[in-house]
Short mmCIF file of C-alpha atoms in Angstrom, two decimals:
data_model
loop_
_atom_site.label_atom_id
_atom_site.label_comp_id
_atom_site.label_asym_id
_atom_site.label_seq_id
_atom_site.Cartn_x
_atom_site.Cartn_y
_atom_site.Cartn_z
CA UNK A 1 107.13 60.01 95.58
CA UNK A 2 108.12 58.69 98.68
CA UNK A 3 104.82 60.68 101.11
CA UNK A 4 102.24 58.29 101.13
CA UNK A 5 98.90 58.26 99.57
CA UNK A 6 97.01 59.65 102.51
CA UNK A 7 99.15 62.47 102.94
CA UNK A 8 98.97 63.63 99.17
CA UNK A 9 94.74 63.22 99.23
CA UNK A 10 95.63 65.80 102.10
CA UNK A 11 96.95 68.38 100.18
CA UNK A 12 94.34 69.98 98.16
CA UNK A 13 95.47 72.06 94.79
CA UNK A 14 95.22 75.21 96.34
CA UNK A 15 98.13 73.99 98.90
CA UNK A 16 99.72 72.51 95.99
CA UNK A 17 99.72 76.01 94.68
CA UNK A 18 101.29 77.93 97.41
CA UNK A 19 103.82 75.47 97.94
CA UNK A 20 105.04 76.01 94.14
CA UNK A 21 104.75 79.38 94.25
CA UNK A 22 107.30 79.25 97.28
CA UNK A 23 109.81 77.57 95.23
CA UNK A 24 108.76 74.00 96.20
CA UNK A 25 109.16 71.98 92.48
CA UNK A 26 107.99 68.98 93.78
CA UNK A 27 104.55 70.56 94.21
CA UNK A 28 104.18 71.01 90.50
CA UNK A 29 104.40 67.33 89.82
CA UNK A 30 101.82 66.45 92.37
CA UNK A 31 99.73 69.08 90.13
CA UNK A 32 100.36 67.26 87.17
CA UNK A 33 100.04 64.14 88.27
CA UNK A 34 96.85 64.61 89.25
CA UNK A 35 95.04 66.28 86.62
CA UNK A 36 97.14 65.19 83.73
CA UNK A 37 95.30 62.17 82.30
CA UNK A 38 91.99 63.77 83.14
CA UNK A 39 92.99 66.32 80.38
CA UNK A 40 94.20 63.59 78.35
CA UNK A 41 90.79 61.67 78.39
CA UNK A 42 89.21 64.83 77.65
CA UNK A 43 91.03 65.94 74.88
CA UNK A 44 90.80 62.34 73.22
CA UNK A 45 87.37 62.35 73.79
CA UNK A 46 85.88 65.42 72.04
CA UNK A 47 88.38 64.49 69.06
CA UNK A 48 91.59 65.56 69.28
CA UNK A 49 93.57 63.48 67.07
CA UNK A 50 97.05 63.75 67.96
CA UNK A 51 99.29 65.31 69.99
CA UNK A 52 97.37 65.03 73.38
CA UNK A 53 100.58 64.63 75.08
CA UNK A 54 101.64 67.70 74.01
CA UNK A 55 98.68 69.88 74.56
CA UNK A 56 98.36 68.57 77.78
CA UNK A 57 101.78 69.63 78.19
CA UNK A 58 100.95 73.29 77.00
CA UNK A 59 97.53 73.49 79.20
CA UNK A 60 100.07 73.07 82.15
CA UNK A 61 102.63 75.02 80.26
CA UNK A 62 100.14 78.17 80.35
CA UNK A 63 98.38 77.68 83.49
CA UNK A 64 101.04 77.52 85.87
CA UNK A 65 102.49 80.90 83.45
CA UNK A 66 99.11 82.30 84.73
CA UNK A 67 98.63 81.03 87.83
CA UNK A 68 98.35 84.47 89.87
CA UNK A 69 95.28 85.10 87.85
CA UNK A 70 93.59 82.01 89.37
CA UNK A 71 91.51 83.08 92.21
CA UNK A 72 89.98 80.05 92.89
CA UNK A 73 86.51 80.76 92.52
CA UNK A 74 86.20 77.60 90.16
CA UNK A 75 88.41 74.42 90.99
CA UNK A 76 92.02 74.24 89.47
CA UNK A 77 90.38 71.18 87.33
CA UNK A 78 87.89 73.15 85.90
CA UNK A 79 90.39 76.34 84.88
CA UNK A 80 92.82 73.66 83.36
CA UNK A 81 90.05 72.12 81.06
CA UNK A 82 88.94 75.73 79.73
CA UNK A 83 92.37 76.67 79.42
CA UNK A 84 92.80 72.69 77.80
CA UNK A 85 89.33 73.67 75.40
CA UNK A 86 90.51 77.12 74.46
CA UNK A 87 94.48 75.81 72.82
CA UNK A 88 91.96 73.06 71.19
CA UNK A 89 90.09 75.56 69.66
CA UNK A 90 93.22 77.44 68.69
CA UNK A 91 94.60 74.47 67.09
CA UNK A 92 91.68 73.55 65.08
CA UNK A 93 91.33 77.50 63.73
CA UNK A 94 94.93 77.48 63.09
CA UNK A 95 94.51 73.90 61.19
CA UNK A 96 91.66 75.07 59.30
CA UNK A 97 93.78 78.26 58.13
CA UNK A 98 96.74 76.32 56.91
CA UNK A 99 94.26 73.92 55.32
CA UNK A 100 92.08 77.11 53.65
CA UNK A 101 92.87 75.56 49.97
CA UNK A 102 90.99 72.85 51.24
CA UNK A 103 87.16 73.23 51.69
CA UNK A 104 86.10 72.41 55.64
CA UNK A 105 83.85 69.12 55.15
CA UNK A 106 81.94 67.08 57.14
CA UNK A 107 84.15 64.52 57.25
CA UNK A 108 86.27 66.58 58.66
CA UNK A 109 84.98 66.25 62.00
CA UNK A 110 84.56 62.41 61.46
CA UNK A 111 87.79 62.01 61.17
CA UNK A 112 89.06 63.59 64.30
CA UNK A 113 87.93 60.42 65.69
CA UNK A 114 90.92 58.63 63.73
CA UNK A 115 93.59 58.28 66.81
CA UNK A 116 90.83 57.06 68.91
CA UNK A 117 90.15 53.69 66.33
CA UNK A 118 93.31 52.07 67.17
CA UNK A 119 92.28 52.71 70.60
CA UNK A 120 89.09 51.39 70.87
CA UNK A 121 89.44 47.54 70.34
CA UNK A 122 85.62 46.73 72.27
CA UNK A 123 82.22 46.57 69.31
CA UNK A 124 80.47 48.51 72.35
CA UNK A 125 82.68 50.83 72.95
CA UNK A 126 83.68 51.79 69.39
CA UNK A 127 79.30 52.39 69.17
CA UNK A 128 79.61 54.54 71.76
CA UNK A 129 82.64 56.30 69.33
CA UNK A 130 80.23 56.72 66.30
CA UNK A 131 77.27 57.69 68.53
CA UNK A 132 79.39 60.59 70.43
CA UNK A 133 80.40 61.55 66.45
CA UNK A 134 76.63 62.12 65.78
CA UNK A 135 76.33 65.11 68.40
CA UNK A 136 77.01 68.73 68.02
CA UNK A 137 80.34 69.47 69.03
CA UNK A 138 79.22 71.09 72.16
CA UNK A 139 77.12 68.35 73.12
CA UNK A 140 79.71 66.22 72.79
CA UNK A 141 81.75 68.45 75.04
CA UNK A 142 79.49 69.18 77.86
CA UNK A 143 78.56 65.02 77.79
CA UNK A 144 82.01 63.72 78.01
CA UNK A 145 82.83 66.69 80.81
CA UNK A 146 79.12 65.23 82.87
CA UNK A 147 79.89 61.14 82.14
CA UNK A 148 83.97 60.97 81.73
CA UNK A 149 84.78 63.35 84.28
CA UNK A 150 81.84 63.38 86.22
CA UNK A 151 81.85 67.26 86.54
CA UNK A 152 78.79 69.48 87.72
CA UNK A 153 76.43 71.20 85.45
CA UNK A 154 77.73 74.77 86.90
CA UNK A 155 81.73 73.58 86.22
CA UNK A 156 80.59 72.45 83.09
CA UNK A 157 79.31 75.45 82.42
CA UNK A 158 82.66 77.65 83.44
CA UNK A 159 84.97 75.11 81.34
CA UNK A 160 82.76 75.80 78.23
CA UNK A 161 82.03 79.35 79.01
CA UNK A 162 78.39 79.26 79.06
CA UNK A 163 75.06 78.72 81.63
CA UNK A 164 74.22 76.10 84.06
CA UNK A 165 70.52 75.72 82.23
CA UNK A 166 72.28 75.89 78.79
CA UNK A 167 74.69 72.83 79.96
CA UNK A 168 71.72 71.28 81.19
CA UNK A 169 70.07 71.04 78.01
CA UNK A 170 73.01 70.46 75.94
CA UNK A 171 73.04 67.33 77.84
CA UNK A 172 69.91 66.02 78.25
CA UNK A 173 69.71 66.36 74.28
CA UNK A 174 73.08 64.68 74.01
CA UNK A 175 72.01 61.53 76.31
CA UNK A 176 68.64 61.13 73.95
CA UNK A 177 70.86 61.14 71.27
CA UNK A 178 73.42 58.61 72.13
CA UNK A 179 70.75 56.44 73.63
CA UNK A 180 68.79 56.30 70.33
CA UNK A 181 71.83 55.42 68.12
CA UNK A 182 72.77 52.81 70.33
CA UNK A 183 69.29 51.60 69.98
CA UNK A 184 68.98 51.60 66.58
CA UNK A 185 72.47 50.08 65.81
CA UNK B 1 61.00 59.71 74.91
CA UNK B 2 61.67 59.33 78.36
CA UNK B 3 59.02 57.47 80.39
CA UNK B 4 60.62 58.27 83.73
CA UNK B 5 59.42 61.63 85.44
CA UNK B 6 62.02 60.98 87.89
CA UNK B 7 64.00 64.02 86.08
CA UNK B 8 66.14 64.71 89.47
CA UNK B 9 67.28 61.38 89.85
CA UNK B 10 67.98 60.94 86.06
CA UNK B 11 70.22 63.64 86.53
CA UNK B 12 72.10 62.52 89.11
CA UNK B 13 73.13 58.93 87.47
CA UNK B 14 76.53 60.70 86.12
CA UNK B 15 77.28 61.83 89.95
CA UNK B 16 76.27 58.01 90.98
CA UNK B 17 78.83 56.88 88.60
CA UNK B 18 81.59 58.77 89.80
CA UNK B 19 81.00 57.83 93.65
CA UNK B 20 79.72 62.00 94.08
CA UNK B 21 76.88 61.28 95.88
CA UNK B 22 76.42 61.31 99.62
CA UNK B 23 75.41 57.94 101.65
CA UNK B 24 71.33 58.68 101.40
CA UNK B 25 71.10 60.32 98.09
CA UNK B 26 73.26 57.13 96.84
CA UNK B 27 71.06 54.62 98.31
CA UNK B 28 67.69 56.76 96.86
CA UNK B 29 68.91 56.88 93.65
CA UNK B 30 69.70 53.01 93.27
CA UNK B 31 66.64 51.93 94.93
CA UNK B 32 65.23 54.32 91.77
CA UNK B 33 66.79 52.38 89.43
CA UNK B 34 66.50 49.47 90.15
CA UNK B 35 63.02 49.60 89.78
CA UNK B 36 63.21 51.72 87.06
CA UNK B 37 64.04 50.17 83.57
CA UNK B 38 65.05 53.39 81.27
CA UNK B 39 67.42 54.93 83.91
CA UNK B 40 69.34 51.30 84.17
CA UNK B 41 69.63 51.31 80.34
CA UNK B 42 70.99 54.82 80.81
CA UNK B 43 73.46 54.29 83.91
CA UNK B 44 74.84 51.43 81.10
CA UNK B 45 74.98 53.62 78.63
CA UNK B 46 76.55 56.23 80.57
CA UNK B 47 78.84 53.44 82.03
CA UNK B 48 80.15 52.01 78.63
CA UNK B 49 80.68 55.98 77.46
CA UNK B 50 82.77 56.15 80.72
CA UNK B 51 84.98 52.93 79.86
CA UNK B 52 85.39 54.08 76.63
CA UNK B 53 87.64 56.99 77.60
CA UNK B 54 90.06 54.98 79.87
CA UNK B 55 92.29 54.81 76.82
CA UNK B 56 93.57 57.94 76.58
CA UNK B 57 97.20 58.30 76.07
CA UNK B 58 99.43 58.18 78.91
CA UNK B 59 100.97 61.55 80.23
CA UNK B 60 104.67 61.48 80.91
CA UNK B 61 104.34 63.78 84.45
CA UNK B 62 107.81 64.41 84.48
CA UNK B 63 108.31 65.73 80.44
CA UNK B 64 105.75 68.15 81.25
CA UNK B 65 106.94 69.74 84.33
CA UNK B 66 109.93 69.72 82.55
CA UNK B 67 108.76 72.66 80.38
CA UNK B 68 107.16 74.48 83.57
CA UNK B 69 109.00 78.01 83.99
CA UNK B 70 110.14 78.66 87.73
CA UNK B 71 107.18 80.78 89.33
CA UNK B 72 107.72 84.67 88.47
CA UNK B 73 104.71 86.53 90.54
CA UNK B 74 103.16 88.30 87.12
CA UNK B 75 103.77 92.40 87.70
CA UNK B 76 101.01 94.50 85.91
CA UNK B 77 103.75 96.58 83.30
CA UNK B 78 100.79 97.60 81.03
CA UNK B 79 98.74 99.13 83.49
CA UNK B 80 101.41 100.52 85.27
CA UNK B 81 101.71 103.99 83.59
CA UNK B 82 97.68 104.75 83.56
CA UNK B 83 97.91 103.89 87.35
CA UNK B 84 100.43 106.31 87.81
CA UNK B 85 98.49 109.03 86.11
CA UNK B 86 95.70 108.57 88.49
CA UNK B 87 97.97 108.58 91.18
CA UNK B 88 99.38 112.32 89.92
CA UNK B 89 95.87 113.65 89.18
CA UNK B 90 95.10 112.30 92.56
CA UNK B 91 98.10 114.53 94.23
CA UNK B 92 97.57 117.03 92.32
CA UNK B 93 93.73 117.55 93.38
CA UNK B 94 95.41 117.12 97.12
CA UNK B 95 97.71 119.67 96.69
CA UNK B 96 95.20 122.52 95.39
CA UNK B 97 92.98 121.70 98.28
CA UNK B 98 95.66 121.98 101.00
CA UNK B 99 96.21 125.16 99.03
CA UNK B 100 92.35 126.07 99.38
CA UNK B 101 92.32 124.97 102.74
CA UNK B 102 95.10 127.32 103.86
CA UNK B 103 94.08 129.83 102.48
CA UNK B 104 90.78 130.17 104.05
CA UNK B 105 92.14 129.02 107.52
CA UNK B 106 94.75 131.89 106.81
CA UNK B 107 91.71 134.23 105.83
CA UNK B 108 90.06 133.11 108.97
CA UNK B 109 92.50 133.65 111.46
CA UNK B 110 93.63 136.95 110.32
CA UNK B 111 90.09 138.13 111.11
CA UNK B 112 90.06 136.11 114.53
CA UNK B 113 93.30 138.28 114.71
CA UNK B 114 91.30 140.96 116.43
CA UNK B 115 90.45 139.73 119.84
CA UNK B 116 86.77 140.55 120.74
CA UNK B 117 87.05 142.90 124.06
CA UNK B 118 84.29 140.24 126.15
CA UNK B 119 87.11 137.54 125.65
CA UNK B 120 90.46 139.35 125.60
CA UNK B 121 92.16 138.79 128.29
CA UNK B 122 93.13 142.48 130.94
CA UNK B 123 96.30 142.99 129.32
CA UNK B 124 94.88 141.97 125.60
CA UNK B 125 91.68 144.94 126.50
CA UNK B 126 94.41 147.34 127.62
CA UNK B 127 95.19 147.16 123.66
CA UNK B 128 91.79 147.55 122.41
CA UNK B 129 91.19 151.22 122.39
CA UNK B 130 88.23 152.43 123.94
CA UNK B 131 86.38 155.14 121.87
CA UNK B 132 83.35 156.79 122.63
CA UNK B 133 80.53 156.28 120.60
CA UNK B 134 77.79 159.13 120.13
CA UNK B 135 74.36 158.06 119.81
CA UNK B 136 72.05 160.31 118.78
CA UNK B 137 68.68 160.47 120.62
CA UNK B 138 65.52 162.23 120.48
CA UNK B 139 64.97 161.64 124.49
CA UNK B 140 66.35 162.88 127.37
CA UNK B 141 69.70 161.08 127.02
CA UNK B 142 70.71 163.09 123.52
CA UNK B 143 74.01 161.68 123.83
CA UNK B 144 74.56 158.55 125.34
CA UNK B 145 78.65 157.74 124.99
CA UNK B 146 79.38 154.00 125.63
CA UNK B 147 82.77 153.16 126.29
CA UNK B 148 83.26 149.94 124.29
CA UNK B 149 85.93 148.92 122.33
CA UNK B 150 85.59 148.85 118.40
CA UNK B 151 85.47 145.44 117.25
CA UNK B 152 86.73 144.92 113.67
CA UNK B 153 85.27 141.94 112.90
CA UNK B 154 82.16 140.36 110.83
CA UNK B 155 79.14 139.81 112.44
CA UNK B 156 79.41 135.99 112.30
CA UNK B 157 83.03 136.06 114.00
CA UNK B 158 82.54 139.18 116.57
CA UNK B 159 82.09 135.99 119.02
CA UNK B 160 78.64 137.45 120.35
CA UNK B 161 78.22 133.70 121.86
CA UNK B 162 81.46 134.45 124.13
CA UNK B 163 80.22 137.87 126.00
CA UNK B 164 79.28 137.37 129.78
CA UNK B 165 75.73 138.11 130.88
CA UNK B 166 76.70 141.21 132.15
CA UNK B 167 78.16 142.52 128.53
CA UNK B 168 75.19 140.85 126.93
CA UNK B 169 73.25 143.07 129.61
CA UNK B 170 74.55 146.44 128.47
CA UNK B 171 74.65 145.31 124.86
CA UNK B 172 70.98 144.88 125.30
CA UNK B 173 70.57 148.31 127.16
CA UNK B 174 72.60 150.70 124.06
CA UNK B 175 70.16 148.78 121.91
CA UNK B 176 67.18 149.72 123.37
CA UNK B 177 68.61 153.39 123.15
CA UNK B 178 69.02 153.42 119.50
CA UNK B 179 66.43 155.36 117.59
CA UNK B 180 65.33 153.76 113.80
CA UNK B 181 65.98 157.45 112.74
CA UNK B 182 68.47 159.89 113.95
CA UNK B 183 67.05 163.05 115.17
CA UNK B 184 70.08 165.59 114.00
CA UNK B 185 73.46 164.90 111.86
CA UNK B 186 75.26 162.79 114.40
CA UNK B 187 78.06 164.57 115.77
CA UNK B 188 82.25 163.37 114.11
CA UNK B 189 83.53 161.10 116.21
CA UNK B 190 86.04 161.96 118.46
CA UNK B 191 89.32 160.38 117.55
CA UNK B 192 91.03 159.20 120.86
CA UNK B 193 94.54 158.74 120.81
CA UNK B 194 96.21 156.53 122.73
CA UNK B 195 99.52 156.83 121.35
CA UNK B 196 100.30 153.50 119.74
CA UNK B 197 96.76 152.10 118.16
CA UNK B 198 95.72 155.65 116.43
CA UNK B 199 94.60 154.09 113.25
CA UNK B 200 91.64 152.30 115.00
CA UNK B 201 90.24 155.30 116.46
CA UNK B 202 88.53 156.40 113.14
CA UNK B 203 85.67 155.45 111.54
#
């Protein structure tokens, strides 16, 4: 709290790293603080409808539980958002099974957009909500990952466990797709 | 469709929107588009789908490191026992080949045990006992009785390399006396005792 800015962009997450594993708590909160509301963007964005605090809170929860089986061949960013997509997916199988007596519908996935209505108070931007609810859901993933968080094709890729050319596809079809909803709105 | 076949720089509008790109690649791709009328409708687009995740709920840093357990370096306990397993078939293999291994050098060294005469030193030759050997021949020398020790040992370790010129002389020299085919029934070998070695002097 008290270092300044300069000396924080200093410290990359790898240093960040050793120093908590050496007992240094203060290190962990650096960590946090810097990737925290990235995850939170992310999670809001593909649709999670509540409790983004929290699973934010269990993405760190488990990483830093697993942290000697980070290697760093990928950033720390990317391993928290795959470990961030994998609870989501957890969640969503273990909603479905508590909901089973309830047939899965379409609207379903409509209206994991709900938390993000009260959010979204701009006409453009709440177009840009309905036209991110017409893609696939990996689509939607791998385009929010390339234009909210500005990642790379190939960390795209690692976060959603699949190819750079795949990713690559996934969003130039998503982009055409957005681009002719907003047009024909 | 897309008009622009500019697919490179298209694809770099997300990186120019997050600062990514470097000072020349930055200043290429916005001279692109600013003469190019589909990729500025697209940097909007992908500018307004950028704004619209700003509001994201806001993470309370210190709740979650909160829940963080103290580091605890992870030790493999699953894996443990089928490393250890290795690790015993691993000695064990050792163990039978040290076994091997000694037993052949053992093997070895008890036939090394007899010390070939060309290399023994005078006091180790005063041990060997000399025995005549009767060669039968169909010439003039009928007999021809070399004094050389007897040499228990297998033609691979009887340490023919070691002998001096002057053995390998000689040795040369009872060879050539040797007939293929003995003229009579060679003669029993004359068992010389020397007192303290007599079970060598038989053949």
């Amino acid at each position: 709290m008290t270092q300044s800015p300069e000396i924080r962009r200093e410290e990359t997450d790898m240093e960040l790293i050793q120093r908590w594993k050496a007992g240094e708590s203060r290190a962990a909160t650096r960590l946090v603080g810097r990737h925290s509301q990235a995850l939170a963007r992310f999670a809001a964005s593909i649709g999670e409808r509540d409790g983004v605090e929290e699973l934010v809170q269990d993405t760190f929860v488990r990483a830093f539980a697993a942290l000697d089986s980070f290697k760093g061949e990928s950033s720390f960013r990317t391993w928290l958002f795959s470990i961030e997509r994998r609870l989501m997916l957890d969640r969503r199988r273990a909603e479905r099974r508590t909901r089973e007596t309830v047939p899965v519908e379409e609207s379903d996935s409509v209206s994991e957009y709900g938390a993000l209505d009260s959010l979204i108070a701009d006409e453009a931007q709440e177009r840009v909500r309905r036209s991110l609810e017409a893609l696939s859901p990996t689509q939607r993933e791998v385009f929010t990952l390339r234009v909210q968080q500005g990642m790379s094709y190939k960390e795209i890729a690692e976060v959603v466990g699949s190819t750079e050319g795949a990713t690559r596809v996934h969003y130039h079809n998503a982009i055409q797709r957005v681009k002719e909803f907003l047009r024909d709105e | 469709m897309n008009s622009c076949m500019e697919i490179e720089t298209r694809e770099m509008l997300p990186d120019l929107l997050h600062g990514k790109l470097d000072t020349s690649t930055r200043t290429r791709v916005e001279k692109h588009v600013a003469g190019c009328e589909e990729c500025r409708e697209e940097l909007e687009v992908l500018r307004t789908v950028k704004a619209a995740a700003i509001f994201a709920p806001t993470i309370d840093v210190n709740r979650v490191v909160g829940h963080i357990a103290p580091y605890a370096k992870i030790t493999p306990e699953v894996e443990a026992p089928a490393r250890s397993r290795v690790v015993s078939w691993l000695v064990a293999a050792s163990f039978l080949l040290v076994i091997a291994g000694g037993g052949s050098l053992l093997v070895v060294q008890q036939k090394d045990a007899v010390t070939p005469y060309a290399t023994a030193t005078p006091s180790q030759r005063a041990n060997i006992i000399p025995r005549p050997v009767t060669v039968p021949s169909a010439g003039a020398n009928d007999v021809a009785a070399v004094e050389r020790p007897v040499v228990h040992t297998l033609a691979l370790a009887s340490g023919v390399e070691t002998l001096s010129d002057n053995d390998l002389r000689q040795l040369m020299t009872d060879m050539d006396s040797f007939n293929v085919l003995p003229a009579s029934e060679p003669e029993p070998v004359m068992n010389v005792d020397n007192g303290d070695n007599s079970d060598q002097g038989t053949r």
